[in-house]
CSV table of C-alpha atoms in Angstrom, one decimal:
chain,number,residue,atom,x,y,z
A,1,UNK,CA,35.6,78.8,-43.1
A,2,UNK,CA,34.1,79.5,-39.7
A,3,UNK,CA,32.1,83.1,-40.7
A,4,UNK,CA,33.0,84.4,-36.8
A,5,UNK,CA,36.6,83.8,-37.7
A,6,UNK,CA,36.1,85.8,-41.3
A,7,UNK,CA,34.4,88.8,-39.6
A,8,UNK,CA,37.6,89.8,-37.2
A,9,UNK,CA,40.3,92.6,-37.8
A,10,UNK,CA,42.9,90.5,-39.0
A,11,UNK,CA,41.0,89.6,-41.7
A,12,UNK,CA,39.3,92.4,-42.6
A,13,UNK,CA,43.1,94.1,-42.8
A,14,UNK,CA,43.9,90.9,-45.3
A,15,UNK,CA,41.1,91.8,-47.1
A,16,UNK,CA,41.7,95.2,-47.8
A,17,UNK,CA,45.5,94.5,-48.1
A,18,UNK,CA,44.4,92.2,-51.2
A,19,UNK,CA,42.1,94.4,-52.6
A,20,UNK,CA,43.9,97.2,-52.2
A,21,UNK,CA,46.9,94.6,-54.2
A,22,UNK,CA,43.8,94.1,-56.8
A,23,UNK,CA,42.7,97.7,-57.9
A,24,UNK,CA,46.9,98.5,-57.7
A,25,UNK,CA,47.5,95.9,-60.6
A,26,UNK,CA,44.5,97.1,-62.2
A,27,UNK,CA,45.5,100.8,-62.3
A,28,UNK,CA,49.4,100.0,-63.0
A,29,UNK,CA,48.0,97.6,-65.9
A,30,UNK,CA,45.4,100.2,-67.6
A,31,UNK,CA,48.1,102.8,-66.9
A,32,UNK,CA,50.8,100.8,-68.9
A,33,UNK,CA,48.2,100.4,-71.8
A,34,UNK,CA,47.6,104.1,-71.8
A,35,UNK,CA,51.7,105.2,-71.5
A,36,UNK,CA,52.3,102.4,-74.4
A,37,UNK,CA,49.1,103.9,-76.7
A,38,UNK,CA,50.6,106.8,-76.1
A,39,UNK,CA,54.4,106.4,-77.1
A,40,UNK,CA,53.7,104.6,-80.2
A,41,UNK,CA,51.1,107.1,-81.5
A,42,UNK,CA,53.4,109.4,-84.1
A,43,UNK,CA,51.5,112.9,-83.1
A,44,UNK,CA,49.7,114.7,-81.0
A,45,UNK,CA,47.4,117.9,-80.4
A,46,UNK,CA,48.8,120.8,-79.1
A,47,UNK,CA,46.3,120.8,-76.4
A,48,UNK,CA,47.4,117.3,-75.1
A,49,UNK,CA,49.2,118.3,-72.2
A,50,UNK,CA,49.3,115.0,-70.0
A,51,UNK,CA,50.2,113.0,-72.9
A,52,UNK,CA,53.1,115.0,-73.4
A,53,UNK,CA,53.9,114.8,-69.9
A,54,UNK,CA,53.6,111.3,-69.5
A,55,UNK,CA,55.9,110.9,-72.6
A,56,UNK,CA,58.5,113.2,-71.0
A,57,UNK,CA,58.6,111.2,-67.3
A,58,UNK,CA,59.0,108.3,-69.6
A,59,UNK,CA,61.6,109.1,-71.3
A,60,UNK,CA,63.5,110.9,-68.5
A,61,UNK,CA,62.6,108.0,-65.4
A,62,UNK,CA,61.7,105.1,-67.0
A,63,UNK,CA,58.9,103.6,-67.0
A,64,UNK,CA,59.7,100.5,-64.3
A,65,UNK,CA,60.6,103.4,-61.6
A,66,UNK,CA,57.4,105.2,-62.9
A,67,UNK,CA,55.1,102.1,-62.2
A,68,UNK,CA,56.6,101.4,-59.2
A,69,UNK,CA,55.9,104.8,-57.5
A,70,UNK,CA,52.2,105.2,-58.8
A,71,UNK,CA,52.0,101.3,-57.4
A,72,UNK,CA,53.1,101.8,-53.9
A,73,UNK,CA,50.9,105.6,-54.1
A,74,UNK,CA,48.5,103.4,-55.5
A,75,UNK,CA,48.4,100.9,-52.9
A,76,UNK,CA,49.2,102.9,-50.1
A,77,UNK,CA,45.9,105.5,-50.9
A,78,UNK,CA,43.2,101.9,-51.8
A,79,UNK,CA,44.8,100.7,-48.0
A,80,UNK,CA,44.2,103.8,-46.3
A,81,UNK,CA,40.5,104.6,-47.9
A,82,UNK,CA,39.6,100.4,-47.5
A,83,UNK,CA,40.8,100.2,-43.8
A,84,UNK,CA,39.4,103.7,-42.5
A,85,UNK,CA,36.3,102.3,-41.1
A,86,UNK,CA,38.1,99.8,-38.9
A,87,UNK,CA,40.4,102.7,-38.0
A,88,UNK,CA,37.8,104.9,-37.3
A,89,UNK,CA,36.6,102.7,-34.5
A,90,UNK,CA,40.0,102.5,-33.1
A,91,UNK,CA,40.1,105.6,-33.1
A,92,UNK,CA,36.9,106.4,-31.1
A,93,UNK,CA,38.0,103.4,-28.8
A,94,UNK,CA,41.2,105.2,-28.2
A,95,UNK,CA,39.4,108.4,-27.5
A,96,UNK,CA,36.7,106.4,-24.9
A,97,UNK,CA,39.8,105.3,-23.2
A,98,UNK,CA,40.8,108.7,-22.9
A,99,UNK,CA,37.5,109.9,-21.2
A,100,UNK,CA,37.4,106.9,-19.2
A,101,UNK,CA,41.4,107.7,-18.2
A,102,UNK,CA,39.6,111.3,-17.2
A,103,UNK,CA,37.3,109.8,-14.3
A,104,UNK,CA,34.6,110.4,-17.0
A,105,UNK,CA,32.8,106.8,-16.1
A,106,UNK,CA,29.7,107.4,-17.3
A,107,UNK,CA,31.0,107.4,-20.5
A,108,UNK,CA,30.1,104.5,-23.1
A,109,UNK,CA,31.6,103.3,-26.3
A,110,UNK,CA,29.5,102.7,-29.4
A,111,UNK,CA,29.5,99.0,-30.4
A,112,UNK,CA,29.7,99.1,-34.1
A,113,UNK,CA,31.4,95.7,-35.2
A,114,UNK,CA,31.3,92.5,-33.7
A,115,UNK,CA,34.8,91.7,-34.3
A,116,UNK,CA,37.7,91.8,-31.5
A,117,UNK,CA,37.5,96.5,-31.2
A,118,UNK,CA,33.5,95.5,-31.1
A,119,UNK,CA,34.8,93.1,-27.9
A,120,UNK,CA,37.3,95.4,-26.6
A,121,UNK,CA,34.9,97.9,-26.3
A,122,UNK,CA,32.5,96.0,-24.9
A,123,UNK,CA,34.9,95.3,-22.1
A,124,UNK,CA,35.6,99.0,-21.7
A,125,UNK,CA,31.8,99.9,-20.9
A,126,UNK,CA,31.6,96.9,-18.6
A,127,UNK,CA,35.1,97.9,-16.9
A,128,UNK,CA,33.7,101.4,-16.9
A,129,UNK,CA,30.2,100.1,-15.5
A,130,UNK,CA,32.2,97.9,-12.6
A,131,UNK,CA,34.3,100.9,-12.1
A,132,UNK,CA,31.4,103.1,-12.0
A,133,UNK,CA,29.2,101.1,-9.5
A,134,UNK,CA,32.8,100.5,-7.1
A,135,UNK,CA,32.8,103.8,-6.5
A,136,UNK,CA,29.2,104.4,-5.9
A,137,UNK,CA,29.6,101.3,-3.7
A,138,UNK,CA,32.6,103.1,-1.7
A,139,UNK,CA,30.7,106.4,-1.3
A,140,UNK,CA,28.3,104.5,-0.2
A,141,UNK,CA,29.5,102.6,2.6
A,142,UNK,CA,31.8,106.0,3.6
A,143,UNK,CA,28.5,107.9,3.9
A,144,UNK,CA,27.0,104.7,6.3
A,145,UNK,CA,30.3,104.8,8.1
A,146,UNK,CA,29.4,108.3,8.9
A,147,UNK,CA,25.8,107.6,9.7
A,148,UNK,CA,26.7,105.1,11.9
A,149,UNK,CA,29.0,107.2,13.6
A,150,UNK,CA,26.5,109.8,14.1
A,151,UNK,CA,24.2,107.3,15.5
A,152,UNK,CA,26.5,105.4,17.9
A,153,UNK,CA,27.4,108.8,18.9
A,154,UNK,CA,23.9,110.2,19.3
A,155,UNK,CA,22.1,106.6,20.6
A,156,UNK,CA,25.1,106.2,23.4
A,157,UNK,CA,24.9,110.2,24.4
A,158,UNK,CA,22.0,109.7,25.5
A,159,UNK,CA,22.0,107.3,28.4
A,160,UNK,CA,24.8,108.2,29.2
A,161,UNK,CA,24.1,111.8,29.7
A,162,UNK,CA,21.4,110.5,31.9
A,163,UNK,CA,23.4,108.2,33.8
A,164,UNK,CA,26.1,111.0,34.7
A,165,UNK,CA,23.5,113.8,35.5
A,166,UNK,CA,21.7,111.4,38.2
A,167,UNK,CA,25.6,110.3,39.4
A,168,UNK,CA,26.5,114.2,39.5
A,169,UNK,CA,23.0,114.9,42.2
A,170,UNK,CA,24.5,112.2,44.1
A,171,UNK,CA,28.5,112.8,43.9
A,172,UNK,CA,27.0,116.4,45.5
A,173,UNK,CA,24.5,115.3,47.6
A,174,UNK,CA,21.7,117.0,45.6
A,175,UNK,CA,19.5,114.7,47.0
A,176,UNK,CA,16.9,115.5,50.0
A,177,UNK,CA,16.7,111.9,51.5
A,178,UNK,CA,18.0,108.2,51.0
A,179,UNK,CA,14.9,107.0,49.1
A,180,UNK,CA,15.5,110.1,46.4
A,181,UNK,CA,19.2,108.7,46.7
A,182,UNK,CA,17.8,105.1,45.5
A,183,UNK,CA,15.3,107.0,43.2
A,184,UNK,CA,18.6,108.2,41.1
A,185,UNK,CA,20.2,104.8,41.1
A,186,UNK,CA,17.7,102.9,40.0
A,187,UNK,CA,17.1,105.4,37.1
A,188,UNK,CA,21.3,105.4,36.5
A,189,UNK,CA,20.9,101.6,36.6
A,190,UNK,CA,18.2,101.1,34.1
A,191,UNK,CA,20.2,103.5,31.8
A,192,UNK,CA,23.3,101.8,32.1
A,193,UNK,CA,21.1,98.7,31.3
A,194,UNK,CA,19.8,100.7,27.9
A,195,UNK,CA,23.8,101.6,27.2
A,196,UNK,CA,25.4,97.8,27.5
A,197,UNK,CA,22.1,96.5,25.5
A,198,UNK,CA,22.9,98.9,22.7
A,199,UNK,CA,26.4,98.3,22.9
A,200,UNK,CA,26.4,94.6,22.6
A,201,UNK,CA,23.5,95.2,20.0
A,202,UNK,CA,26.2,97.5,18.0
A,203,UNK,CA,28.9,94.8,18.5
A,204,UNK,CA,26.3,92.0,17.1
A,205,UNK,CA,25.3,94.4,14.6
A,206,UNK,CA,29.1,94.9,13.1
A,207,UNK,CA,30.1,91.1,13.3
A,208,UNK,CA,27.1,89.9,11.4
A,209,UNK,CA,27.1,92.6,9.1
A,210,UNK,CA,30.9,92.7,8.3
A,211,UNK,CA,30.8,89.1,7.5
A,212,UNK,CA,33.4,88.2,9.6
A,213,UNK,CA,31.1,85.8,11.6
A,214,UNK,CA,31.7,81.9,10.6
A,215,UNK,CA,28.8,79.7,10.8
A,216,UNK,CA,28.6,75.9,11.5
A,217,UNK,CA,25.8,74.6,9.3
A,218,UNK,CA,24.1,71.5,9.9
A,219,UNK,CA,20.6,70.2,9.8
A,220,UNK,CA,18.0,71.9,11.6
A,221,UNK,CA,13.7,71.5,11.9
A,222,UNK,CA,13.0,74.9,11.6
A,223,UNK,CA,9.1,73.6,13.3
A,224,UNK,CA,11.0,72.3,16.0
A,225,UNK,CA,13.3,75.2,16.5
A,226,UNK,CA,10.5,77.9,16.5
A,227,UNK,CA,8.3,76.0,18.9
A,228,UNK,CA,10.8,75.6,21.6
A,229,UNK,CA,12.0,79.2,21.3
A,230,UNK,CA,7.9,80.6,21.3
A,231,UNK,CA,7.8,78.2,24.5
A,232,UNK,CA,10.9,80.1,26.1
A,233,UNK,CA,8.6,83.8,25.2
A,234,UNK,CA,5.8,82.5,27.1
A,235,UNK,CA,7.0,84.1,30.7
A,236,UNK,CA,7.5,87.4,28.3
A,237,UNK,CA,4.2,87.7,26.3
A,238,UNK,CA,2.3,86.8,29.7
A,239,UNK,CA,3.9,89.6,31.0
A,240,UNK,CA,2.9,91.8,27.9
A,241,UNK,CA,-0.7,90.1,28.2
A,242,UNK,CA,-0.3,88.5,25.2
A,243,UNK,CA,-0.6,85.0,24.0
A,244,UNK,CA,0.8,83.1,20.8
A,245,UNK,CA,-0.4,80.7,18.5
A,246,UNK,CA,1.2,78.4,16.0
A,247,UNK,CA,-0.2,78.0,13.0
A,248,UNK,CA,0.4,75.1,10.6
A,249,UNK,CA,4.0,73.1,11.3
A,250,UNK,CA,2.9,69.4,10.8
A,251,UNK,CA,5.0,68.8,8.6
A,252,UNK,CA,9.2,69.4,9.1
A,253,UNK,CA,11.1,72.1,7.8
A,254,UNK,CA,14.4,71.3,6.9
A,255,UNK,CA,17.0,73.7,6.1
A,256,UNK,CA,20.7,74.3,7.0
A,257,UNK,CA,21.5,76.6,9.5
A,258,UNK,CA,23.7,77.1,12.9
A,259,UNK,CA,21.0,76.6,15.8
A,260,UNK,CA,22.9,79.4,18.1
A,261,UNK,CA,23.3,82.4,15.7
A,262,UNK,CA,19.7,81.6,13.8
A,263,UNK,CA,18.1,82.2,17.0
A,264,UNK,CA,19.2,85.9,17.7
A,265,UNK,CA,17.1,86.7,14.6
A,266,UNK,CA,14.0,84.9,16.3
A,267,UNK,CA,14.6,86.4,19.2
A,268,UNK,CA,14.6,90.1,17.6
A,269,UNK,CA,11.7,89.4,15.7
A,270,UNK,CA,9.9,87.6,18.6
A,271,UNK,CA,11.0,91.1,20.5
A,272,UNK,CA,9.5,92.9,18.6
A,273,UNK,CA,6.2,91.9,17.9
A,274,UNK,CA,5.9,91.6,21.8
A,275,UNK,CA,7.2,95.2,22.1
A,276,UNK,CA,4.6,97.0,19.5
A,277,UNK,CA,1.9,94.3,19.4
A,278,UNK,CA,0.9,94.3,22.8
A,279,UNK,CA,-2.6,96.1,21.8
A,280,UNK,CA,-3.5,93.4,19.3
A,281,UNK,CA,-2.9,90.9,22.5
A,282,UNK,CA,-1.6,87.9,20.9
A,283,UNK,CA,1.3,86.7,18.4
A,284,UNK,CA,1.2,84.3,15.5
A,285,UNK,CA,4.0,82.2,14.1
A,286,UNK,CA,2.9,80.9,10.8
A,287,UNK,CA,5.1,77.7,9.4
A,288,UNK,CA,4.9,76.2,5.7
A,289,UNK,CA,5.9,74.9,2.9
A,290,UNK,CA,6.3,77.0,-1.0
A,291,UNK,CA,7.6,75.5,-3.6
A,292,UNK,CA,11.6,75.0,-2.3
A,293,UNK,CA,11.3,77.7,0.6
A,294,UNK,CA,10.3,77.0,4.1
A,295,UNK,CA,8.6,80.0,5.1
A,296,UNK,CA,7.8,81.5,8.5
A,297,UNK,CA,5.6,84.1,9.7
A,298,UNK,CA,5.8,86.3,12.6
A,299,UNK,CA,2.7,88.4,13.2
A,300,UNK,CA,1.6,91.0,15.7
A,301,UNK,CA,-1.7,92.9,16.0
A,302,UNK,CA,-2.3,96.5,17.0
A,303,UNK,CA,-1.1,100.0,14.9
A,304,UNK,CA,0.1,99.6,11.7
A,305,UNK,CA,3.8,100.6,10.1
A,306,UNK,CA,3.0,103.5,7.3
A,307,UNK,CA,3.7,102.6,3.9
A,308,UNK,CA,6.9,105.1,3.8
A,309,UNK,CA,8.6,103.2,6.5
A,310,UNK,CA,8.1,99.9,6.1
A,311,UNK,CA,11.4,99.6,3.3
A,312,UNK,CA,13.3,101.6,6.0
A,313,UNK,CA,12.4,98.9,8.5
A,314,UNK,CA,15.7,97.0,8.4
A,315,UNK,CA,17.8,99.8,8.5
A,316,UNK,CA,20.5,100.3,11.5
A,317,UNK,CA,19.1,102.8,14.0
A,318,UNK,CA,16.0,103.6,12.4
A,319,UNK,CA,13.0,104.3,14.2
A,320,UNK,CA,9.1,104.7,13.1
A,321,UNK,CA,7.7,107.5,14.9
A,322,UNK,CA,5.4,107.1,17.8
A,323,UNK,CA,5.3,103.1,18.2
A,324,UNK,CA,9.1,102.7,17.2
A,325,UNK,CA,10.8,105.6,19.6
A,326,UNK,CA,13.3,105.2,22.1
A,327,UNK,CA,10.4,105.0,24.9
A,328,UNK,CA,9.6,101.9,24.4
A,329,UNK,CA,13.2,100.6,24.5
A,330,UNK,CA,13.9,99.7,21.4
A,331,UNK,CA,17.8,100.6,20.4
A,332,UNK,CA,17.3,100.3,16.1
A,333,UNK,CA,19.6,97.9,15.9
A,334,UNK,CA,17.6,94.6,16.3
A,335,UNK,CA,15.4,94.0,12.8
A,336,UNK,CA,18.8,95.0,11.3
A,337,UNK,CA,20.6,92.1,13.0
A,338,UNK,CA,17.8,89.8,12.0
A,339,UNK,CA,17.8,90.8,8.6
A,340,UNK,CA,21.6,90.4,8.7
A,341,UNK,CA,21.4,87.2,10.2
A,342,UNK,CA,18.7,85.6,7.6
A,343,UNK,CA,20.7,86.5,4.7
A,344,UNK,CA,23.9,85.0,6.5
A,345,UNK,CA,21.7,81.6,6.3
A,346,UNK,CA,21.2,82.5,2.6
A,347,UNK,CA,17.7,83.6,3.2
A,348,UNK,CA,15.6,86.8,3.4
A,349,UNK,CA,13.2,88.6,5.1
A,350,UNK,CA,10.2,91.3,4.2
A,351,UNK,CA,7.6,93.3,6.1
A,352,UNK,CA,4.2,93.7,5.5
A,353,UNK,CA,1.6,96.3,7.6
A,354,UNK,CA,-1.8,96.8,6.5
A,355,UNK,CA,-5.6,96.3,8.4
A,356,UNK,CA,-3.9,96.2,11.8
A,357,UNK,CA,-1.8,93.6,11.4
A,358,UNK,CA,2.3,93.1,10.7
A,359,UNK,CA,4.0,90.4,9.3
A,360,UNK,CA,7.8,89.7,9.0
A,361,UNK,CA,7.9,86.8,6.6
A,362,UNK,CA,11.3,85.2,6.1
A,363,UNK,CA,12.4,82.3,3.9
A,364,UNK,CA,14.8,79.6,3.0
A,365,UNK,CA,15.8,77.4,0.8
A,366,UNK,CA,14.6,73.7,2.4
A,367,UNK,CA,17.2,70.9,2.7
A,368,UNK,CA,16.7,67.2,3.1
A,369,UNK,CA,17.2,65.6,6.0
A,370,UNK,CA,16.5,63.0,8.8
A,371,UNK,CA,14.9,63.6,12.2
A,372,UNK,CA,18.8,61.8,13.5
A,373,UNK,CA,20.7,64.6,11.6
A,374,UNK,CA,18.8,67.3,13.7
A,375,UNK,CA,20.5,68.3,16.9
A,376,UNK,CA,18.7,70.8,19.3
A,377,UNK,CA,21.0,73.6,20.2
């Protein structure tokens, strides 16, 4: 017989109901040896009490009626003592229930059997766990919701405020001449600029991050892509004084993705090693090959990211001091797209700042395909 099938409850309950059947015949049969010995002998000492008063209940209830009550006692005290350790773990199964019941999660059940209470409470510390980690998961994402109101709130203040003070000087005339009149509406402008940019980056943001953004996947030379979009950044960097250079790409790199949403994360990334790399005067796209990845790498030269920041890189609305403020136009939105928009594609993305120079490496899995399945979106 299948030992997995011998070690479960039902038969360990069988086994105790037949042992506890076994050392039940045993006691009735040396007990009817004893009361027999003991009605035939002819005396008996005066200080043989239990002799005389197993003589007595004989001869006053019989002794069929007396075997069958010490049986069933019999039985019923060999069941109880033989079952108690599978009882026992009921029990304290019953009890972790009861904690778990209390909104005590982080409460775990011993696993002493292997048998189905060893299984069940198994399940309990794994329902406990998933329980556990949802609502982690929900304070989580209601302490982002409120960081994300906070930052909306604080991010689209600010222009705003701006935007209203310069339209207040000129709803009053606070203005000296028509070229401080223009003066205030070019700066309104450029802050109303900085407000729809971060609005339609917040509006990005939430569709590729709420997953609510369908993709249309289909063959695409990653090579290809990158080299016509660095060629559409060339007006940009010469502006910036900057120059790019591609480095490997020979061969194609296949993967799947949709042409017209991969490229917003390009674009970010392209952004912004322009925006902070302007002192190291040029920008590198690096293109290979590992193992079953096709890996790009986007480099800019000039001050470093610290250490501490560089895991908060990806995070809405966060900002490195100095090189990452609101100066230099940056809304904190646009590495978080990117990063959202890579792992849409099933990919992903690190940073890496040391010696001058920062890299944004991103990956994904490579496809197989044929230069007529690629379509240039």
């Amino acid at each position: 017989m299948n030992s997995k099938l011998i070690n479960t409850v039902r038969w360990k309950f069988i086994y105790a109901f037949l042992l506890s059947g076994i050392l039940t015949a045993v006691i009735l049969y040396g007990g009817s040896k004893v009361g027999q010995t003991i009605l035939e002998a002819q005396t008996y000492p005066d200080y043989s009490i239990p002799a005389q008063g197993i003589r007595w209940l004989v001869n006053n209830i019989g002794s069929v009626p007396l075997m069958i009550v010490v049986g069933v006692l019999g039985f019923v005290l060999f069941f109880f003592l033989l079952s108690r350790k599978v009882m026992r773990v009921l029990d304290e199964i019953t009890a972790g229930i009861q904690e778990v019941a209390k909104g005590e999660l982080s409460h775990r059940i011993e696993v002493k059997t292997s048998d189905e209470f060893g299984v069940v409470a198994a399940s309990i510390n794994q329902m406990a766990e998933q329980l556990q980690l949802s609502l982690q998961e929900e304070r989580n994402a209601v302490a982002a919701k409120n960081d994300l109101i906070t930052g909306i709130s604080h991010d689209l203040r600010t222009p705003l405020t701006s935007i209203l003070g310069f339209l207040e000087y000129i709803e009053k005339d606070r203005y000296q001449d028509e070229i401080e009149m223009r003066y205030y509406v070019s700066i309104a402008y450029e802050k109303s600029l900085t407000l729809r940019k971060l609005i339609d980056d917040l509006f990005e943001y939430t569709r590729v991050s709420g997953g609510s953004l369908p993709l249309s996947l289909q063959a695409l030379n990653l090579n290809s892509f990158l080299m016509q979009l660095a060629e559409e950044f060339a007006p940009m960097l010469e502006d910036a004084g900057m120059t790019y250079k591609i480095i490997g790409g020979q061969d194609p790199l296949w993967i799947q993705a949709a042409p017209g949403e991969l490229v917003r994360a390009y674009e970010n990334l392209f952004s912004n090693a322009i925006r902070y790399g302007s002192q190291g005067k040029r920008m590198e796209i690096g293109l290979g090959l590992e193992g079953k990845e096709a890996v790009v790498r986007i480099s800019n030269y000039g001050e470093p990211i610290p250490a501490q920041d560089l895991p908060h890189l990806f995070d809405r609305f966060y900002r490195v001091d100095k090189s990452r403020s609101r100066d230099t136009g940056g809304t904190g939105l646009g590495l978080a797209i990117a990063k959202s928009m890579i792992e849409l594609h099933r990919g992903s993305i690190v940073a890496y700042s040391e010696n001058g120079r920062t890299d944004f490496v991103t990956r994904f899995p490579v496809t197989t395909a044929s230069p007529s399945n690629y379509s240039e979106e």
